[in-house]
PDB file of C-alpha atoms in Angstrom:
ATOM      1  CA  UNK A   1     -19.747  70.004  97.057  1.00  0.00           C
ATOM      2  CA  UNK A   2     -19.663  66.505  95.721  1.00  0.00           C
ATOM      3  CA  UNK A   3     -15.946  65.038  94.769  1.00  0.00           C
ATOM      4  CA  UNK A   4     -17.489  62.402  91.923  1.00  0.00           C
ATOM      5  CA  UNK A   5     -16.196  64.912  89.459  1.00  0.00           C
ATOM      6  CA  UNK A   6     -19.011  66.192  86.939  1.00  0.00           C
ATOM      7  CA  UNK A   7     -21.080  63.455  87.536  1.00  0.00           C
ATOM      8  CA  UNK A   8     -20.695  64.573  91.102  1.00  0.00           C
ATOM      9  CA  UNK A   9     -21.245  68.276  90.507  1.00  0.00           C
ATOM     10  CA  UNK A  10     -24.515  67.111  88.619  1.00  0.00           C
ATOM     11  CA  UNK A  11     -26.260  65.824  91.270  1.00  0.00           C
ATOM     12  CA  UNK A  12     -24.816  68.600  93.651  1.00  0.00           C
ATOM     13  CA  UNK A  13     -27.142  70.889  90.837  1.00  0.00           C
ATOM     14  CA  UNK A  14     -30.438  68.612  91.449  1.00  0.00           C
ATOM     15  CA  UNK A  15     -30.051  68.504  94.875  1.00  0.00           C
ATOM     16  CA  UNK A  16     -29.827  72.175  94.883  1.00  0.00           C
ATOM     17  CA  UNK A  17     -33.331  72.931  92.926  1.00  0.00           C
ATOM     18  CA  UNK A  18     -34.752  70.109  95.027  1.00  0.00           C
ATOM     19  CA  UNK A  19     -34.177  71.560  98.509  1.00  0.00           C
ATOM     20  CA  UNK A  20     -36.413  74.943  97.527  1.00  0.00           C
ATOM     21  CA  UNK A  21     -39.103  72.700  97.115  1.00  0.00           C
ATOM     22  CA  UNK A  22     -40.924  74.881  94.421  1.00  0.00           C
ATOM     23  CA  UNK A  23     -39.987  76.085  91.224  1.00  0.00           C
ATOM     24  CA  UNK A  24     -37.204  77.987  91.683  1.00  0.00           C
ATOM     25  CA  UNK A  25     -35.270  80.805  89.352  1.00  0.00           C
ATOM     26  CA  UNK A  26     -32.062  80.684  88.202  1.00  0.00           C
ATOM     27  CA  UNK A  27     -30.796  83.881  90.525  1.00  0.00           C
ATOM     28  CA  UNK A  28     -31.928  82.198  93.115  1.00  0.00           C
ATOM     29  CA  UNK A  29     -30.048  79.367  92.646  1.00  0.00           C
ATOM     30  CA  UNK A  30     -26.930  81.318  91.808  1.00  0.00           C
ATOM     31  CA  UNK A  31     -27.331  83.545  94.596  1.00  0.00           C
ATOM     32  CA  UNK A  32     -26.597  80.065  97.230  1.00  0.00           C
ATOM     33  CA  UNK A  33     -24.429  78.260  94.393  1.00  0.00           C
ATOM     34  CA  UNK A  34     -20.766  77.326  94.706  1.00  0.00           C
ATOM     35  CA  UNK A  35     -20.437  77.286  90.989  1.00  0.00           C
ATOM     36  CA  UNK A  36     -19.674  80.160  89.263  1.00  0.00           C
ATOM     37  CA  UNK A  37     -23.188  81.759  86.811  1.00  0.00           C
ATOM     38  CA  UNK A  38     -21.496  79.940  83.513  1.00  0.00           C
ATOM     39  CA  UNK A  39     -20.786  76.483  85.123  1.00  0.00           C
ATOM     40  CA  UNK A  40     -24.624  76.689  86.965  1.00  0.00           C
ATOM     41  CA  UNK A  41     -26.193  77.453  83.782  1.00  0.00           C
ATOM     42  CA  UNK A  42     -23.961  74.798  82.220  1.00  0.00           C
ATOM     43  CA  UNK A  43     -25.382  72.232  84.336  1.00  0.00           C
ATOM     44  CA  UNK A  44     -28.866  73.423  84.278  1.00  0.00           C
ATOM     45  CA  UNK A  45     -29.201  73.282  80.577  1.00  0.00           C
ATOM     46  CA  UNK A  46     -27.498  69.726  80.006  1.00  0.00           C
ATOM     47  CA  UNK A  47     -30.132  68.349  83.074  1.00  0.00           C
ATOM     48  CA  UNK A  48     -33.117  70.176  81.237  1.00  0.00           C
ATOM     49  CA  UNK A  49     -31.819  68.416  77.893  1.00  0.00           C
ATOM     50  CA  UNK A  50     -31.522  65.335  80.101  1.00  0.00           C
ATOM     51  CA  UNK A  51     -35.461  65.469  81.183  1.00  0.00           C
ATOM     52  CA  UNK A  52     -33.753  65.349  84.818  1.00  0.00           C
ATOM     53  CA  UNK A  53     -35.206  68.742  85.209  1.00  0.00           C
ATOM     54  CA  UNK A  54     -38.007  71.085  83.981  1.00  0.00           C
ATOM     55  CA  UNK A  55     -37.820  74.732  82.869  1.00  0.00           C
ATOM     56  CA  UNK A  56     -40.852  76.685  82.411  1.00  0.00           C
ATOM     57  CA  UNK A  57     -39.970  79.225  80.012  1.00  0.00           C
ATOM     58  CA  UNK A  58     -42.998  81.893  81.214  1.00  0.00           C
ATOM     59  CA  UNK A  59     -41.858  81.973  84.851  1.00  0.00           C
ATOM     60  CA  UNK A  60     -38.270  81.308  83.911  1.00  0.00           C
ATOM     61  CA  UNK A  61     -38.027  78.908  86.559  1.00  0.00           C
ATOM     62  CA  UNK A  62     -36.285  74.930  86.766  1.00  0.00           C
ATOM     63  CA  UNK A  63     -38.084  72.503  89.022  1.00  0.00           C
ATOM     64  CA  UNK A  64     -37.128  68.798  88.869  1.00  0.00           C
ATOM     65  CA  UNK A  65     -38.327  67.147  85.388  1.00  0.00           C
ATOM     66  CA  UNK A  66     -40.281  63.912  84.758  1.00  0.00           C
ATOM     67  CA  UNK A  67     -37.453  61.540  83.918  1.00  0.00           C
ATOM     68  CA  UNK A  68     -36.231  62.094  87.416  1.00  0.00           C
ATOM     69  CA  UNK A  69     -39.553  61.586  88.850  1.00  0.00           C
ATOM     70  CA  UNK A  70     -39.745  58.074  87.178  1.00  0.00           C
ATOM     71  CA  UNK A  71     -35.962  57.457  88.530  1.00  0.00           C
ATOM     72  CA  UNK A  72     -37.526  58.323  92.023  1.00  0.00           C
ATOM     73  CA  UNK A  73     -40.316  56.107  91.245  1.00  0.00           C
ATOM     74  CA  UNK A  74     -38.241  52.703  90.581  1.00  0.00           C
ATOM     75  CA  UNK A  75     -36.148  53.702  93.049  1.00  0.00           C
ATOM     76  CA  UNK A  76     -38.621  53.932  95.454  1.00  0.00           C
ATOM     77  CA  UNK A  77     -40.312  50.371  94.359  1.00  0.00           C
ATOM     78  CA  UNK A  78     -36.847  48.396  93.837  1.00  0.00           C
ATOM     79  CA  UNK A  79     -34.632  49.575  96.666  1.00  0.00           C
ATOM     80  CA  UNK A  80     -37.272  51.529  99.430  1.00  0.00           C
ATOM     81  CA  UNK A  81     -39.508  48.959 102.104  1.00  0.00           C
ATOM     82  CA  UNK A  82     -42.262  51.439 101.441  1.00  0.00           C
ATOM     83  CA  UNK A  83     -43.871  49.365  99.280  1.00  0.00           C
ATOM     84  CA  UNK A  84     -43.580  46.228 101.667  1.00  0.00           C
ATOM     85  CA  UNK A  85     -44.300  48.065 104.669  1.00  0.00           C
ATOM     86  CA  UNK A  86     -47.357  50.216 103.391  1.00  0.00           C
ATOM     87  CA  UNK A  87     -49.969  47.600 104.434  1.00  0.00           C
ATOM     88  CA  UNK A  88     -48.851  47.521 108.010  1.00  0.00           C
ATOM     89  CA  UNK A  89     -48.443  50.931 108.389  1.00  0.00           C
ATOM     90  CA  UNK A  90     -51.794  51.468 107.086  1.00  0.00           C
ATOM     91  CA  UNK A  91     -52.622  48.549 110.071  1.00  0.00           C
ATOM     92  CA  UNK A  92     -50.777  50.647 112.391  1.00  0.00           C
ATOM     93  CA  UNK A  93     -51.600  54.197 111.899  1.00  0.00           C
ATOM     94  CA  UNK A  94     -55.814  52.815 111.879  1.00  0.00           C
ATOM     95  CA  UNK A  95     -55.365  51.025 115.279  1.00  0.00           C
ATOM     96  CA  UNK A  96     -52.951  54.241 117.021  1.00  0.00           C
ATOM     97  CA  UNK A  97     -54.622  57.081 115.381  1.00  0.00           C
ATOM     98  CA  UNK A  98     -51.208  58.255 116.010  1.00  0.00           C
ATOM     99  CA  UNK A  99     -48.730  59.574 112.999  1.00  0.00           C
ATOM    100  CA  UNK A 100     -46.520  56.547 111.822  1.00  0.00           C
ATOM    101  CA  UNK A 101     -43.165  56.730 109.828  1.00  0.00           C
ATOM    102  CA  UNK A 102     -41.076  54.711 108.164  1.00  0.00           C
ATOM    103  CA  UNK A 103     -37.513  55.434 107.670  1.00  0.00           C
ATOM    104  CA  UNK A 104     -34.070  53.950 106.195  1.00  0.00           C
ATOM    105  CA  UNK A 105     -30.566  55.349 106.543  1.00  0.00           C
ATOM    106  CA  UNK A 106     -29.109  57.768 103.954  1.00  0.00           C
ATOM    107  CA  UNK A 107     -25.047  58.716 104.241  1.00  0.00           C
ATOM    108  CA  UNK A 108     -25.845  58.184 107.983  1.00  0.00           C
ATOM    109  CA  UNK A 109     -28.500  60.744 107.865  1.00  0.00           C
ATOM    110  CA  UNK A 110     -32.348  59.704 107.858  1.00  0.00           C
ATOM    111  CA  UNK A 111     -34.944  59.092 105.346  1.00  0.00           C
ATOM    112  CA  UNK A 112     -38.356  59.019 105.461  1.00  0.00           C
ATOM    113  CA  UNK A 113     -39.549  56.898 102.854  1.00  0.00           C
ATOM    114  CA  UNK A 114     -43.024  56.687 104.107  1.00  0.00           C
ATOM    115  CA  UNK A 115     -45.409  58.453 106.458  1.00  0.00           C
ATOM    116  CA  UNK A 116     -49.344  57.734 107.756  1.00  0.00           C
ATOM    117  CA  UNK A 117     -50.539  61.407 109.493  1.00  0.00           C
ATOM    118  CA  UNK A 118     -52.395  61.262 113.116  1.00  0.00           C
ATOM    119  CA  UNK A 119     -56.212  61.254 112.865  1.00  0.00           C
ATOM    120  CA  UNK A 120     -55.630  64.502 114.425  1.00  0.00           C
ATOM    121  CA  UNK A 121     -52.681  65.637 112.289  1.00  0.00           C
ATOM    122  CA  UNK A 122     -49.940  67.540 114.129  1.00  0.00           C
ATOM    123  CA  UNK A 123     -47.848  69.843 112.334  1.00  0.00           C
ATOM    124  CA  UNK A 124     -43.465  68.117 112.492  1.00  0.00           C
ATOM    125  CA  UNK A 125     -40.863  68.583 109.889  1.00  0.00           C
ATOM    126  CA  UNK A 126     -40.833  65.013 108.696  1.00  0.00           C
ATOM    127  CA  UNK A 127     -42.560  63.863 105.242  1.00  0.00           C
ATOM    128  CA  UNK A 128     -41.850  61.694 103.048  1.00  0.00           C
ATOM    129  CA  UNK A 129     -38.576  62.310 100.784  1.00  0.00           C
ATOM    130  CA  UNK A 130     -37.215  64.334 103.263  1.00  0.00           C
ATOM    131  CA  UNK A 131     -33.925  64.211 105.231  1.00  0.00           C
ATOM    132  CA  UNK A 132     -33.186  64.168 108.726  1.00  0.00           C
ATOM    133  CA  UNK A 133     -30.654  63.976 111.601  1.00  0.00           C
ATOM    134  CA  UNK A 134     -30.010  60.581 112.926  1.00  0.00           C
ATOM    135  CA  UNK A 135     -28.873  61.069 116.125  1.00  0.00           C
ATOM    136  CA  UNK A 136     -31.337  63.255 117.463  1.00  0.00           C
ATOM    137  CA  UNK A 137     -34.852  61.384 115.919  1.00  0.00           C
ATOM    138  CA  UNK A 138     -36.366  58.161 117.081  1.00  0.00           C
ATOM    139  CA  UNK A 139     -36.085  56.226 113.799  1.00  0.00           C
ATOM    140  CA  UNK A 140     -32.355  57.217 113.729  1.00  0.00           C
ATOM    141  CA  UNK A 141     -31.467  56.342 116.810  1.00  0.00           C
ATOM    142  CA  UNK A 142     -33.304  53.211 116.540  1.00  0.00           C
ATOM    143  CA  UNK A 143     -31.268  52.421 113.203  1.00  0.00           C
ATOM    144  CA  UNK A 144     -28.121  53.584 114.363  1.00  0.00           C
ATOM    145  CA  UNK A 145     -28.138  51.207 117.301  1.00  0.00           C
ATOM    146  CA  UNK A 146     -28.440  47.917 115.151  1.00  0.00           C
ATOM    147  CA  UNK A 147     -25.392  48.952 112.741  1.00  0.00           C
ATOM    148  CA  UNK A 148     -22.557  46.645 113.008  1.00  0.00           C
ATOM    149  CA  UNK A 149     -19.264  48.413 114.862  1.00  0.00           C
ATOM    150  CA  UNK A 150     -17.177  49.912 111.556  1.00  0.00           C
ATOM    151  CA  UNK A 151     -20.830  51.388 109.805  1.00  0.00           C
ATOM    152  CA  UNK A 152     -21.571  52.650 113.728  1.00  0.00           C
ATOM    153  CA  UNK A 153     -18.166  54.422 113.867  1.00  0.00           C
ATOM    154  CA  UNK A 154     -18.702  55.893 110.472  1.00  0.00           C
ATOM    155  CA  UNK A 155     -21.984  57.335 111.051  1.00  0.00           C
ATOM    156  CA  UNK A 156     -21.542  58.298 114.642  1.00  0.00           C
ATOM    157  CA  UNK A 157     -18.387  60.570 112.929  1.00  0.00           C
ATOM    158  CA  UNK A 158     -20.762  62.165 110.459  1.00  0.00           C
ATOM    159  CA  UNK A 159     -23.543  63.334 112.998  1.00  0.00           C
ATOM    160  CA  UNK A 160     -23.754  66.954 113.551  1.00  0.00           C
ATOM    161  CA  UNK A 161     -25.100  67.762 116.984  1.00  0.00           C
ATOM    162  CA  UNK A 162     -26.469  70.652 116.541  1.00  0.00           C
ATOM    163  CA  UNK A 163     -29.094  71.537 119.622  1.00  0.00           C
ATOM    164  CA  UNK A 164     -32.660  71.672 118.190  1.00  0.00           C
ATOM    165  CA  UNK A 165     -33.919  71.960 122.013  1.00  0.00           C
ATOM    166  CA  UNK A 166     -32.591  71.522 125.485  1.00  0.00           C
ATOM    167  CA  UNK A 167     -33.289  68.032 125.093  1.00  0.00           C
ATOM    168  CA  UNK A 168     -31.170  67.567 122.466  1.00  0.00           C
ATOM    169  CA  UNK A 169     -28.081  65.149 122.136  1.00  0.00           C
ATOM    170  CA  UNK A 170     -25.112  67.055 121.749  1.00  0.00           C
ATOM    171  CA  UNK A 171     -22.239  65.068 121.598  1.00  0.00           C
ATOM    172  CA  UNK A 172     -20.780  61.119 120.715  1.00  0.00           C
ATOM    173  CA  UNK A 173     -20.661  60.139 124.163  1.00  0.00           C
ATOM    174  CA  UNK A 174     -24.329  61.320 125.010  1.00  0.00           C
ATOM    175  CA  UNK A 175     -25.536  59.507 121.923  1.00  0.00           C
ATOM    176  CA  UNK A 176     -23.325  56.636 122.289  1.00  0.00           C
ATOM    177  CA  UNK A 177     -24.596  56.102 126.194  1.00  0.00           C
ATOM    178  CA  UNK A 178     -28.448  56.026 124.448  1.00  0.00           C
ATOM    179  CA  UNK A 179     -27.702  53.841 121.672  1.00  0.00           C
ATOM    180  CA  UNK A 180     -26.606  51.460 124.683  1.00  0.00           C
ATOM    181  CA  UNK A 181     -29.944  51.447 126.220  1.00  0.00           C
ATOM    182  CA  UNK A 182     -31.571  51.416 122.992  1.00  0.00           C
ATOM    183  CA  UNK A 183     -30.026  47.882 122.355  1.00  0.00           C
ATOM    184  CA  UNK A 184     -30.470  46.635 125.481  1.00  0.00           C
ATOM    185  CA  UNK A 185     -34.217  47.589 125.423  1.00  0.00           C
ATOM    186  CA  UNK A 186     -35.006  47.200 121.456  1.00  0.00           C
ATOM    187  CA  UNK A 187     -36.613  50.754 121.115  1.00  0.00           C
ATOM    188  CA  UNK A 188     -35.990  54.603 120.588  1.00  0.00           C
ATOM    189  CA  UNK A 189     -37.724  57.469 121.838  1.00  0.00           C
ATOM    190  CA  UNK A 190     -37.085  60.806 120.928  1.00  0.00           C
ATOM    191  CA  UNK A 191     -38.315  63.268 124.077  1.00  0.00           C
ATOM    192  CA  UNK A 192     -38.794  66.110 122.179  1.00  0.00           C
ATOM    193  CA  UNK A 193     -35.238  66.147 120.960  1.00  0.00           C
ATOM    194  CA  UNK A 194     -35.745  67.214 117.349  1.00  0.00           C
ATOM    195  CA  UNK A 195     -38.879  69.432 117.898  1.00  0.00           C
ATOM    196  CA  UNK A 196     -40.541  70.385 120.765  1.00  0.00           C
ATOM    197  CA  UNK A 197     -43.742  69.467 121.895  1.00  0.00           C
ATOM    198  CA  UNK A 198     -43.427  65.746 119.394  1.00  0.00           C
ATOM    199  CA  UNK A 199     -42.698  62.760 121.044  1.00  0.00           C
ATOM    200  CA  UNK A 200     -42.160  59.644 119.491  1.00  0.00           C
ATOM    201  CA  UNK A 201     -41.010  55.875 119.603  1.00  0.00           C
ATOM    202  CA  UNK A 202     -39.023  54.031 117.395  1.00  0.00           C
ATOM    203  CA  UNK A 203     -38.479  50.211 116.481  1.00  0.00           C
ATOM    204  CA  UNK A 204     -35.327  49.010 114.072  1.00  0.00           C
ATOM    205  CA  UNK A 205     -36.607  47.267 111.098  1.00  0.00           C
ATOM    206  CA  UNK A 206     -34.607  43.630 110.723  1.00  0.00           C
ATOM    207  CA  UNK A 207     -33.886  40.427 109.258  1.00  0.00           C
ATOM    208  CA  UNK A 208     -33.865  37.074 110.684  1.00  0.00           C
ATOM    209  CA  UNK A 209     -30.248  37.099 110.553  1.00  0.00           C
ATOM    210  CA  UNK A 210     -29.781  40.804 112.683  1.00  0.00           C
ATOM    211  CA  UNK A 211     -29.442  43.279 108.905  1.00  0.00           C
ATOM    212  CA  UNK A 212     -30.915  46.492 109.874  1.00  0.00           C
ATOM    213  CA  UNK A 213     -33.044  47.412 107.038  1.00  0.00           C
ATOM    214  CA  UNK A 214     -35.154  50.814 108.795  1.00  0.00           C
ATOM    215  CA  UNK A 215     -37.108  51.518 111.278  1.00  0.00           C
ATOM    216  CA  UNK A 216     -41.246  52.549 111.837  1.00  0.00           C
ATOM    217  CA  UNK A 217     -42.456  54.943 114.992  1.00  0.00           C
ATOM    218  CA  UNK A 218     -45.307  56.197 116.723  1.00  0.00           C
ATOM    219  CA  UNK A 219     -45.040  59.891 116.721  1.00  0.00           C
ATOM    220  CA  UNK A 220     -47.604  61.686 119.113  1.00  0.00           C
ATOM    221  CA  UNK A 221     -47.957  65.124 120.595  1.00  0.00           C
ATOM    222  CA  UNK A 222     -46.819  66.294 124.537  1.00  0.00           C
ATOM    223  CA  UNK A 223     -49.865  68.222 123.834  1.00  0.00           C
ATOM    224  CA  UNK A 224     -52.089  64.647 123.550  1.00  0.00           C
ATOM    225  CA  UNK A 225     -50.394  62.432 125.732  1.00  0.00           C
ATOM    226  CA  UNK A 226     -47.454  61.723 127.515  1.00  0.00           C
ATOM    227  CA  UNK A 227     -45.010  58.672 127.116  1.00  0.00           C
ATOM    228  CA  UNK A 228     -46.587  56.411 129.443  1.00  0.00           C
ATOM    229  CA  UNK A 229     -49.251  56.320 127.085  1.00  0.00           C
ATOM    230  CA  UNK A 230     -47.080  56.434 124.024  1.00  0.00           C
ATOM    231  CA  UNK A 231     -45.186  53.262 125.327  1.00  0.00           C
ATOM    232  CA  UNK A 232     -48.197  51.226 125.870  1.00  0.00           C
ATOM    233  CA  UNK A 233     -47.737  50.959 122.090  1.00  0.00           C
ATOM    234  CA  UNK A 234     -44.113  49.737 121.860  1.00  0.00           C
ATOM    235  CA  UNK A 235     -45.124  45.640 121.876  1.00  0.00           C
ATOM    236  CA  UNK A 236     -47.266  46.655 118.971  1.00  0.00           C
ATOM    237  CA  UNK A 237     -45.090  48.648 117.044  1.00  0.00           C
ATOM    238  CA  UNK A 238     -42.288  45.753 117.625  1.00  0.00           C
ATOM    239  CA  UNK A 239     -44.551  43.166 116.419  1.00  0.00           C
ATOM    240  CA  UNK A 240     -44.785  45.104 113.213  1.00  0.00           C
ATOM    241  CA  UNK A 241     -41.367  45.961 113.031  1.00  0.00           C
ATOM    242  CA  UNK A 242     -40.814  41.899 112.836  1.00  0.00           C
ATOM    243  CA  UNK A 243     -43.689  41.317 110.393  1.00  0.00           C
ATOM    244  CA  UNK A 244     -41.604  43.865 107.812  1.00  0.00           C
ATOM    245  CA  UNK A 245     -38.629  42.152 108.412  1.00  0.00           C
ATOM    246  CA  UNK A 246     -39.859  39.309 108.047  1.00  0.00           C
ATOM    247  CA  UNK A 247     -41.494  40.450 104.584  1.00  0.00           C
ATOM    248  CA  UNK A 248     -38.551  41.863 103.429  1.00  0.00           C
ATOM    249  CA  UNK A 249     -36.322  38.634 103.760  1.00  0.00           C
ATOM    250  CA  UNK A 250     -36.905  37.501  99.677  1.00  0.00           C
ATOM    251  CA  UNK A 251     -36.215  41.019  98.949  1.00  0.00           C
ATOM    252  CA  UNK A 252     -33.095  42.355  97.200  1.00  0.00           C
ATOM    253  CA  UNK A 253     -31.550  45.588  99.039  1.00  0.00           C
ATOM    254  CA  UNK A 254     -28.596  47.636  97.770  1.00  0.00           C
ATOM    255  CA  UNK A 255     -25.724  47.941 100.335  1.00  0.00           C
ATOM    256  CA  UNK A 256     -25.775  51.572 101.718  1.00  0.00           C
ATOM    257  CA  UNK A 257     -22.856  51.502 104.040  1.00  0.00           C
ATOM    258  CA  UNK A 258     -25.470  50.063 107.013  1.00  0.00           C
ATOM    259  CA  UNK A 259     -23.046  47.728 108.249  1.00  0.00           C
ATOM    260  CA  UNK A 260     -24.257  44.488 106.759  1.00  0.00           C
ATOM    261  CA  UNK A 261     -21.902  41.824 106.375  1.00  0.00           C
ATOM    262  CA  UNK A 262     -24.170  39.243 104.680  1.00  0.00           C
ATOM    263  CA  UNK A 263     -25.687  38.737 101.205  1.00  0.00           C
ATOM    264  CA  UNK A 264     -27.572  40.742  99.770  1.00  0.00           C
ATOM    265  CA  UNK A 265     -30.018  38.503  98.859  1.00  0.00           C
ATOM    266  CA  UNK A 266     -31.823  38.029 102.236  1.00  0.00           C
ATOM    267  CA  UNK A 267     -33.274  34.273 101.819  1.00  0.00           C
ATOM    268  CA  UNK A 268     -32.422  32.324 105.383  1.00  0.00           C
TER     269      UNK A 268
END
C-alpha cells in the first residue's frame, strides 16, 4: 500500500481495478483489498465522481473512466518515446518479421510502452501498458546496465528474483555478473529467462551524452530459431537504438529515478 497518504491510497484504488483488466465488481475488489468495504467504496465513489473511473450501473461493475484514459494519453505523448520511436519500430518489426518492443523503466520495474507482433505472432506476457521484471527480461537488463551507480544500487535492491524457469536469475550477484557483460558488449538477451520457449535481444536506448532513456528488442521463438540467428540482428537493432536516441535528444523527459545526472532538456 502506497505511503502518499490519500492521494497515495487513491492511486493504490486505480491500480487495483486496472490489474483485472476487465470490468470488475466491487466484491471482487474487496475480496483482494487492504482497505476495509467503507474506505474501498469511499474511494471508488470520489474516483467515479472524478471521471478517473467508470461504473456501469447494470453490471454493477467499475472499470477505469475516460478522464484517466486522456491522462494516459498525454502521458503517453509528453513523457513516453513511443511516439518517437514508432516509425522505426514499424522499420524494424517489417525488415525482422520478428516481435519488437519498446520499453522504459518504471520504480525499477519495466514498461512496455510500445510493441510491433511477429508476422507469425507468438503468444508472451508482454503488451503494451504492462509491467514487468527487470532483471530477468532483455529490455531490463539492457536498461539496468546503463544506470549510473546510486539509480543501479537502488533498482538492483528492489528486484525480486523470483524463478520464472531454470534459466532464471536468482540473485544480485548473478544479475550483477550479466549486467557486466551486458556493458562490455552493448546488448541483452534474455535465454528464456522470463518465459520459456521466447528468446529475445535487447539494446539500451541513449543520448549522446550516455542518459539511458529505454530500450527496443527482437523477441523470437526457440521454436523458430535459435540465437545465432537472433544475433545476426543485434548491429541492426543497435543502429536503431542510436537513431531513437538520437531523435529523442530535443525532447523533454521527466526524471524517473534512472540515474541521470544531466539536464533534462537533452540539447548537446
Amino acid at each position: 500500500m502506497s505511503g502518499d497518504g490519500t492521494i497515495g491510497k487513491a492511486c493504490d484504488v486505480l491500480d487495483h481495478v486496472a490489474s483485472f483488466e476487465r470490468p470488475v465488481r466491487f466484491a471482487e475488489l474487496l475480496e483482494n483489498s487492504d482497505f476495509p468495504k467503507a474506505t474501498l467504496y469511499r474511494f471508488l465513489q470520489s474516483l467515479t465522481n472524478q471521471g478517473m473511473l467508470s461504473y456501469d450501473r447494470d453490471r454493477q461493475t467499475y472499470a477505469p473512466g475516460m478522464r484517466l484514459v486522456r491522462l494516459a494519453h498525454a502521458a503517453w505523448t509528453q513523457s513516453s518515446l513511443a511516439p518517437i520511436a514508432r516509425p522505426f519500430l514499424d522499420a524494424l518489426s517489417r525488415e525482422t518479421g520478428e516481435t519488437v518492443h519498446l520499453a522504459q523503466l518504471d520504480s525499477s520495474q519495466v514498461l512496455y510502452v510500445d510493441k510491433r507482433n511477429a508476422a507469425q505472432p507468438i503468444e508472451m506476457y508482454s503488451q503494451a501498458g504492462k509491467v514487468g521484471p527487470a532483471y530477468c527480461t532483455g529490455v531490463g537488463k539492457a536498461m539496468l546496465a546503463f544506470l549510473d551507480e546510486d539509480a543501479l544500487n537502488k533498482a538492483v535492491s528492489q528486484q525480486s528474483y523470483h524463478r520464472f524457469t531454470d534459466k532464471t536469475l536468482t540473485s544480485e550477484k548473478m544479475l550483477r555478473t550479466d549486467l557486466d557483460r551486458i556493458r562490455s558488449r552493448g546488448f541483452a538477451i534474455d535465454d528464456e529467462e522470463h518465459e520459456p520457449g521466447i528468446i529475445c535481444i535487447a539494446c539500451p536506448v541513449l543520448t549522446s551524452n550516455g542518459r539511458m532513456l529505454g530500450a527496443i528488442s527482437i523477441t523470437g521463438s526457440t521454436e523458430r530459431m535459435d540465437f545465432d540467428q537472433l544475433e545476426a540482428w543485434v548491429p541492426r537493432l543497435r543502429r536503431v537504438a542510436e537513431q531513437i536516441g538520437t531523435e529523442a535528444q530535443a525532447w523533454r523527459f521527466p526524471e524517473t529515478g534512472q540515474g541521470s545526472k544531466n539536464d533534462r532538456m537533452l540539447m548537446t
